[in-house]
Amino acid sequence: MAAPEPRGSVRGALCSLLLTLVVFSFACESCKMVIFNIPSKLEANKMVGKVDLKECLGSADLVRLSDSDFRVLDDGSVYTASAVELSDEKRSFTIWLSDTKRQTQKEITVLLEHQKKVLRKRHLKETVLRRSKRRWAPIPCSMQENSLGPFPLLLQQVQSDAAQNYTIFYSISGRGVDQEPLNLFFIDRDTGNLYCTRPVDREEYDVFDLIAYASTADGYSADLPLPLPIRVEDENDNYPIFTEAIYNFEVPESSRIGTTVGVVCATDRDEPDTMHTRLKYSILEQRPRSPGLFSVHPSTGVITTVSPYLDREVVDKYSLIMKVQDMDGQFFGLIGTSTCIITVKDSNDNVPTFKQSAYEASVEENTVNVEILRISIEDKDLMNTANWRANFTILKGNENGHFKISTDKETNEGVLCVVKPLNYEENRQVILEIGVSNEAPFTRDVALRMATVNKALVTVRVRDQDEGPECSPAAQYVRIKENSAVGTKINGYKAYDTETRSSNGLRYKKLHDPKEWITIDELSGSIITSKTLDREVVTPRNDVYNVTVLAIDQGGRSCTGTLVVNIEDVNDNPPEILQNYLVICKPKMGYIDISAVDPDERIHGAPFYFSLANPSPETSRIWTLTKVNDTAARLSYWKNAAFQEYNVPITVKDRAGQSATKTLRVNLCDCDYPSQCLAASRSADVTLGKWAILAILLGVALLFSVLLTLVCGVVGARKKKCFPEDLAQQNLIISNTEAPGDDKVCSGNGFMTQTVNNSSQGFCGTLGSGVKNGGQETIELMKGGHQTLESCGGAGHHHTLDSCRGGHVDTDNCRYTYSEWHSFTQPRLGEDSVRGHTG
C-alpha cells in the first residue's frame, strides 16, 4: 500500500500501478521518454510519477510543460493540475528544460498509458500473494491546523496492489479513530479515501500515527498494515505571552551606558523554529516619557541603559510597556505586552554638607563625658541608608584626646563630647576641625569631583572652676634604708593648689599603709617611720612599699596620690641551707649536692662559701665539701665509711661575710634508691603512744580470757559425751599456714605437751589441721580416746589424722564445724571481754 500526499500525489494503492521507464533515443535536445501507467481518471493534485530533471539538464533554471492539465515540481514530481480523464488509452505531453545563461534547451516526453483490469472475487481455496516488500512507500500526509473545511475533508487515498486482482476493503486504527480524540478520521472502505471530520488544534495534537489495513471480502489480509502518519501543519493562532505580567527590576543611579537592568522573556505555543515562534522585543512606551533611558535587545529581551543620567533624586521609578511580536516582528505578527517597573537604587552620589562653616561651644574644666555640641548636615541620598548616614571625624585639634565625636543614628547629627578633662590653666580655648563623610564610599564620579572632605571649624572655650588641690604626679618616690631607726623623718608626698600653684594651706592624711610602718605629718606631708622596715617581708618582693595619701585644701576638696617607698636593702640575712635530712645510697651514690638561698639582694648574696663547721677528726676523715657553683656544694664521703646516720655540721657564708651553721642528718644507707631508706627510717621512728599501749594490754587480757575459757571447756568436756555436753578427751589443734612457725598441741588437761616443728618430726598422735586463708583460722575439735601425737610424713604444715602407733583413733560423728565452735565460744569470750573492761 502507498499513501501519497494530497497535493496531486498518486494514490499508493492504485490497482496494478506499474512504473516503467522506457528510454528512447532522440535528437541531441531530447532526453529519455518516460512512460507512466495510470488509471483512466485522475483527480486534481494527484501525483502521476517522477522524472529525473537533473539527468536531462542539471543546469536548467526554467521548466515548462506543453499540457496545462499537469505541473512538475523542482524535484521532478509530476502532478495533475486539474481532473484528468483519458479518453483513449494513451496521452502524452512534453517537459521543456531551459538554461537561460547557456542558451540551452532540452525536452522530455511523457507518455501516459491506461490498462483496463477485470476485478474478480477471490475463491476460498485461492491464496492471495502477500508481499513483505511494497512497491510504494507511504508518503507523509499533512493537514492544516484549524482548517475551515468543508468537512469531511479528503486528506488522501490509500490503495493496495492486491486491488488489481481482488475486491479490497480498507480500514484504519489509531489515535483519532478508535483512540482519543475519537472519530476524527475515517476511511471509505471501498475507495480507500481518508477523511477528517473536524478542525484540529496542533498545540493539542501535532501528529496522528494511523495504521491502514487492506482485506478481502472474506476478511483475509491482502497486505501488511501500512503506517499513515498525518502531520498537523501549524497555523499562527497563538499570541506570544510574557512569562510575567509585571517585571520588577532595579538599577543603581548614575549607572554607565550599557548597564544591564534585567531580562524579559515571552513564550509562544506555536510550532518551534518557525516564523510563528520567532519573537522580537521592543519598548512601546516609557513613563516618565523623556528622556529615553532604556533599550531592549530585540532577540534576547535584555534591557540596558542608554543614558548615564539616571538620578534617583529626580526620578526614582520608571515604567516600561514591553511588546513582543511573532513572525520576527513583521506587521502581521501577533503581539503580546507586559509592564516592566524599574526602580532606581540610591548610590552615594551626593556628599554630606555642613549647614554652617563654623560652630562654637563651651565646657567647664575638669568635666568628662558631657555633650557640648550637636552638628547638623544635609544629604540628598536616601534616608536611613549607608549612603545617607554620616561619619564624623576630628581632623585637627584633638591631639591630646580630650574630645570624641559620634553620630546620632536617629537624627544623623554629629555629637561632640569631652572624654578627657580640660585644664583652664593650661589651655583656655581649643579649635577643632571636623570632617564628614558617609558610611558607604562615594561613587567614582563624585570621588573625582571631591578634592577634599567637607570640613567645619568648632571653637571650644574652657570655663574656669575652683578645682581644689592636684596630686601631680600621682605617684611620688622616696628611699628609706632597711632597718632604719624608728622615728626617722623623710620628705613625703607633695600636692599643690591649682589656683596658687603652691602647697600652702594643704593638709595630708594617710589612707592606706599595709604594714603600718610609717606616719604622716598632717601639715608638711613628711613621713616618719613608726616601725622597723624589713625589705624581705614586703609582698610582692619588688623592694617598694606603697602608701596612699589624701591631700585636702581649706574648702574640703581633695585628691589622692601614692607615695612609693623604695626600701634599700642591707645585709641582715645570712644564707640558709635548704636541706635537713639527706640519704646517700652507698656505693651507688658517691656524693650528694646541697644548696643555699639568701633573701637579701644579690649584692649581699651569692657566691656562697661552704665549709665543715668545727669538724671532729672523724667527721673530717669521712666527709669532704667541694664547690659546685655559686649557691651549691658537693658533700662526699670516704669509701670505707660505715652504714649509719651521721650528723654533719656545715657553715655557709655570703659574699659580705654573713654566715649560718646547720647540722645535716646524713643517712649513709645500703640501698639502691634513697626512697628505700626513707621508708625504713620512717618505720624505725615510729613510737607507741599511750592509747596504743593500752590497746596492746587489752589484747593481752583478751588472749588470757580465751585461754582460760579453753581450759575450762576441756575440763568440763571430760564429763560429757559430745560438744558442748561432752568435751572429754579432745585436743585443740591450731595450724597457721600463713608463715613458718611451730604448731602447738594441747593435751586434754589443758597444758601444752609438745611442739611440732616445720619438718613434721615429733611425737605421734592425733592432729587436726587448720589452714589460715586470708587471715581466718580454721579450728577443728576431734573426739577421740587415748591418743598420742605421731609424726606424719611430709613436709609443710598440712597434717592429717592418722592411726598412731600407740593407740586407736575413734572418729565418730562427733566432729564439729567452725560455726558450732563459734556459737559455743563467742558468749564466753564476750563475758570475759566485759569482765576485762569492767576490771
PDB file of N, CA, C and O in Angstrom, residues 723-754:
ATOM      1  N   PHE A 723      30.184 -32.427 122.320  1.00  0.00           N
ATOM      2  CA  PHE A 723      30.264 -30.968 122.476  1.00  0.00           C
ATOM      3  C   PHE A 723      28.916 -30.364 122.173  1.00  0.00           C
ATOM      4  O   PHE A 723      28.287 -30.752 121.164  1.00  0.00           O
ATOM      5  N   PRO A 724      28.356 -29.433 122.972  1.00  0.00           N
ATOM      6  CA  PRO A 724      29.052 -28.863 124.126  1.00  0.00           C
ATOM      7  C   PRO A 724      28.849 -29.648 125.402  1.00  0.00           C
ATOM      8  O   PRO A 724      29.357 -29.261 126.433  1.00  0.00           O
ATOM      9  N   GLU A 725      28.028 -30.806 125.407  1.00  0.00           N
ATOM     10  CA  GLU A 725      27.818 -31.563 126.636  1.00  0.00           C
ATOM     11  C   GLU A 725      29.056 -32.362 127.015  1.00  0.00           C
ATOM     12  O   GLU A 725      29.347 -32.578 128.178  1.00  0.00           O
ATOM     13  N   ASP A 726      29.794 -32.875 126.038  1.00  0.00           N
ATOM     14  CA  ASP A 726      30.913 -33.771 126.308  1.00  0.00           C
ATOM     15  C   ASP A 726      32.140 -33.264 125.601  1.00  0.00           C
ATOM     16  O   ASP A 726      32.204 -33.265 124.381  1.00  0.00           O
ATOM     17  N   LEU A 727      33.087 -32.802 126.347  1.00  0.00           N
ATOM     18  CA  LEU A 727      34.352 -32.345 125.761  1.00  0.00           C
ATOM     19  C   LEU A 727      35.513 -33.191 126.233  1.00  0.00           C
ATOM     20  O   LEU A 727      36.657 -32.759 126.236  1.00  0.00           O
ATOM     21  N   ALA A 728      35.209 -34.405 126.679  1.00  0.00           N
ATOM     22  CA  ALA A 728      36.272 -35.259 127.245  1.00  0.00           C
ATOM     23  C   ALA A 728      37.200 -35.732 126.162  1.00  0.00           C
ATOM     24  O   ALA A 728      36.771 -36.077 125.061  1.00  0.00           O
ATOM     25  N   GLN A 729      38.425 -35.796 126.517  1.00  0.00           N
ATOM     26  CA  GLN A 729      39.486 -36.365 125.688  1.00  0.00           C
ATOM     27  C   GLN A 729      39.548 -35.707 124.309  1.00  0.00           C
ATOM     28  O   GLN A 729      39.589 -36.347 123.283  1.00  0.00           O
ATOM     29  N   GLN A 730      39.474 -34.387 124.244  1.00  0.00           N
ATOM     30  CA  GLN A 730      39.599 -33.678 122.964  1.00  0.00           C
ATOM     31  C   GLN A 730      40.870 -32.864 122.945  1.00  0.00           C
ATOM     32  O   GLN A 730      41.338 -32.439 123.988  1.00  0.00           O
ATOM     33  N   ASN A 731      41.383 -32.680 121.764  1.00  0.00           N
ATOM     34  CA  ASN A 731      42.582 -31.867 121.553  1.00  0.00           C
ATOM     35  C   ASN A 731      42.229 -30.645 120.719  1.00  0.00           C
ATOM     36  O   ASN A 731      41.496 -30.742 119.745  1.00  0.00           O
ATOM     37  N   LEU A 732      42.723 -29.507 121.079  1.00  0.00           N
ATOM     38  CA  LEU A 732      42.566 -28.269 120.288  1.00  0.00           C
ATOM     39  C   LEU A 732      43.808 -28.125 119.423  1.00  0.00           C
ATOM     40  O   LEU A 732      44.910 -28.004 119.936  1.00  0.00           O
ATOM     41  N   ILE A 733      43.602 -28.175 118.147  1.00  0.00           N
ATOM     42  CA  ILE A 733      44.734 -28.101 117.205  1.00  0.00           C
ATOM     43  C   ILE A 733      44.585 -26.829 116.386  1.00  0.00           C
ATOM     44  O   ILE A 733      43.559 -26.615 115.761  1.00  0.00           O
ATOM     45  N   ILE A 734      45.585 -25.987 116.425  1.00  0.00           N
ATOM     46  CA  ILE A 734      45.591 -24.733 115.650  1.00  0.00           C
ATOM     47  C   ILE A 734      46.752 -24.799 114.675  1.00  0.00           C
ATOM     48  O   ILE A 734      47.899 -24.981 115.092  1.00  0.00           O
ATOM     49  N   SER A 735      46.465 -24.668 113.418  1.00  0.00           N
ATOM     50  CA  SER A 735      47.530 -24.693 112.393  1.00  0.00           C
ATOM     51  C   SER A 735      47.532 -23.368 111.662  1.00  0.00           C
ATOM     52  O   SER A 735      46.521 -22.958 111.106  1.00  0.00           O
ATOM     53  N   ASN A 736      48.636 -22.713 111.637  1.00  0.00           N
ATOM     54  CA  ASN A 736      48.782 -21.415 110.931  1.00  0.00           C
ATOM     55  C   ASN A 736      49.726 -21.622 109.759  1.00  0.00           C
ATOM     56  O   ASN A 736      50.914 -21.873 109.946  1.00  0.00           O
ATOM     57  N   THR A 737      49.163 -21.573 108.558  1.00  0.00           N
ATOM     58  CA  THR A 737      49.979 -21.809 107.360  1.00  0.00           C
ATOM     59  C   THR A 737      50.368 -20.520 106.676  1.00  0.00           C
ATOM     60  O   THR A 737      50.840 -20.532 105.561  1.00  0.00           O
ATOM     61  N   GLU A 738      50.138 -19.389 107.342  1.00  0.00           N
ATOM     62  CA  GLU A 738      50.481 -18.115 106.693  1.00  0.00           C
ATOM     63  C   GLU A 738      51.981 -17.926 106.638  1.00  0.00           C
ATOM     64  O   GLU A 738      52.503 -17.395 105.676  1.00  0.00           O
ATOM     65  N   ALA A 739      52.701 -18.376 107.701  1.00  0.00           N
ATOM     66  CA  ALA A 739      54.148 -18.205 107.719  1.00  0.00           C
ATOM     67  C   ALA A 739      54.741 -19.346 108.521  1.00  0.00           C
ATOM     68  O   ALA A 739      54.079 -19.974 109.345  1.00  0.00           O
ATOM     69  N   PRO A 740      56.006 -19.670 108.282  1.00  0.00           N
ATOM     70  CA  PRO A 740      56.628 -20.782 109.019  1.00  0.00           C
ATOM     71  C   PRO A 740      56.600 -20.494 110.505  1.00  0.00           C
ATOM     72  O   PRO A 740      56.739 -19.371 110.959  1.00  0.00           O
ATOM     73  N   GLY A 741      56.430 -21.581 111.294  1.00  0.00           N
ATOM     74  CA  GLY A 741      56.431 -21.453 112.752  1.00  0.00           C
ATOM     75  C   GLY A 741      56.118 -22.777 113.406  1.00  0.00           C
ATOM     76  O   GLY A 741      55.959 -23.802 112.735  1.00  0.00           O
ATOM     77  N   ASP A 742      55.995 -22.778 114.701  1.00  0.00           N
ATOM     78  CA  ASP A 742      55.732 -24.010 115.447  1.00  0.00           C
ATOM     79  C   ASP A 742      54.244 -24.166 115.657  1.00  0.00           C
ATOM     80  O   ASP A 742      53.524 -23.196 115.924  1.00  0.00           O
ATOM     81  N   ASP A 743      53.763 -25.371 115.529  1.00  0.00           N
ATOM     82  CA  ASP A 743      52.380 -25.714 115.836  1.00  0.00           C
ATOM     83  C   ASP A 743      52.294 -26.196 117.268  1.00  0.00           C
ATOM     84  O   ASP A 743      53.039 -27.089 117.687  1.00  0.00           O
ATOM     85  N   LYS A 744      51.395 -25.642 118.058  1.00  0.00           N
ATOM     86  CA  LYS A 744      51.233 -26.009 119.464  1.00  0.00           C
ATOM     87  C   LYS A 744      50.090 -26.997 119.585  1.00  0.00           C
ATOM     88  O   LYS A 744      49.009 -26.740 119.049  1.00  0.00           O
ATOM     89  N   VAL A 745      50.336 -28.040 120.286  1.00  0.00           N
ATOM     90  CA  VAL A 745      49.299 -29.056 120.520  1.00  0.00           C
ATOM     91  C   VAL A 745      49.024 -29.129 122.002  1.00  0.00           C
ATOM     92  O   VAL A 745      49.951 -29.287 122.798  1.00  0.00           O
ATOM     93  N   CYS A 746      47.774 -28.994 122.371  1.00  0.00           N
ATOM     94  CA  CYS A 746      47.386 -29.043 123.790  1.00  0.00           C
ATOM     95  C   CYS A 746      46.786 -30.395 124.102  1.00  0.00           C
ATOM     96  O   CYS A 746      45.972 -30.917 123.313  1.00  0.00           O
ATOM     97  N   SER A 747      47.137 -30.907 125.261  1.00  0.00           N
ATOM     98  CA  SER A 747      46.574 -32.193 125.693  1.00  0.00           C
ATOM     99  C   SER A 747      45.219 -31.962 126.335  1.00  0.00           C
ATOM    100  O   SER A 747      44.764 -30.820 126.485  1.00  0.00           O
ATOM    101  N   GLY A 748      44.613 -33.085 126.724  1.00  0.00           N
ATOM    102  CA  GLY A 748      43.273 -32.993 127.305  1.00  0.00           C
ATOM    103  C   GLY A 748      43.247 -32.272 128.624  1.00  0.00           C
ATOM    104  O   GLY A 748      42.198 -31.787 129.022  1.00  0.00           O
ATOM    105  N   ASN A 749      44.330 -32.151 129.331  1.00  0.00           N
ATOM    106  CA  ASN A 749      44.311 -31.451 130.598  1.00  0.00           C
ATOM    107  C   ASN A 749      44.542 -29.964 130.468  1.00  0.00           C
ATOM    108  O   ASN A 749      44.626 -29.257 131.451  1.00  0.00           O
ATOM    109  N   GLY A 750      44.673 -29.487 129.217  1.00  0.00           N
ATOM    110  CA  GLY A 750      44.799 -28.049 129.008  1.00  0.00           C
ATOM    111  C   GLY A 750      46.207 -27.540 129.010  1.00  0.00           C
ATOM    112  O   GLY A 750      46.421 -26.347 128.889  1.00  0.00           O
ATOM    113  N   PHE A 751      47.223 -28.403 129.163  1.00  0.00           N
ATOM    114  CA  PHE A 751      48.607 -27.919 129.129  1.00  0.00           C
ATOM    115  C   PHE A 751      49.269 -28.311 127.822  1.00  0.00           C
ATOM    116  O   PHE A 751      48.917 -29.317 127.191  1.00  0.00           O
ATOM    117  N   MET A 752      50.247 -27.510 127.473  1.00  0.00           N
ATOM    118  CA  MET A 752      50.992 -27.778 126.243  1.00  0.00           C
ATOM    119  C   MET A 752      51.887 -28.988 126.466  1.00  0.00           C
ATOM    120  O   MET A 752      52.629 -29.039 127.422  1.00  0.00           O
ATOM    121  N   THR A 753      51.781 -29.971 125.570  1.00  0.00           N
ATOM    122  CA  THR A 753      52.543 -31.211 125.746  1.00  0.00           C
ATOM    123  C   THR A 753      53.697 -31.344 124.779  1.00  0.00           C
ATOM    124  O   THR A 753      54.670 -32.030 125.068  1.00  0.00           O
ATOM    125  N   GLN A 754      53.602 -30.763 123.601  1.00  0.00           N
ATOM    126  CA  GLN A 754      54.675 -30.965 122.622  1.00  0.00           C
ATOM    127  C   GLN A 754      54.587 -29.888 121.540  1.00  0.00           C
ATOM    128  O   GLN A 754      53.527 -29.357 121.268  1.00  0.00           O
TER     129      GLN A 754
END
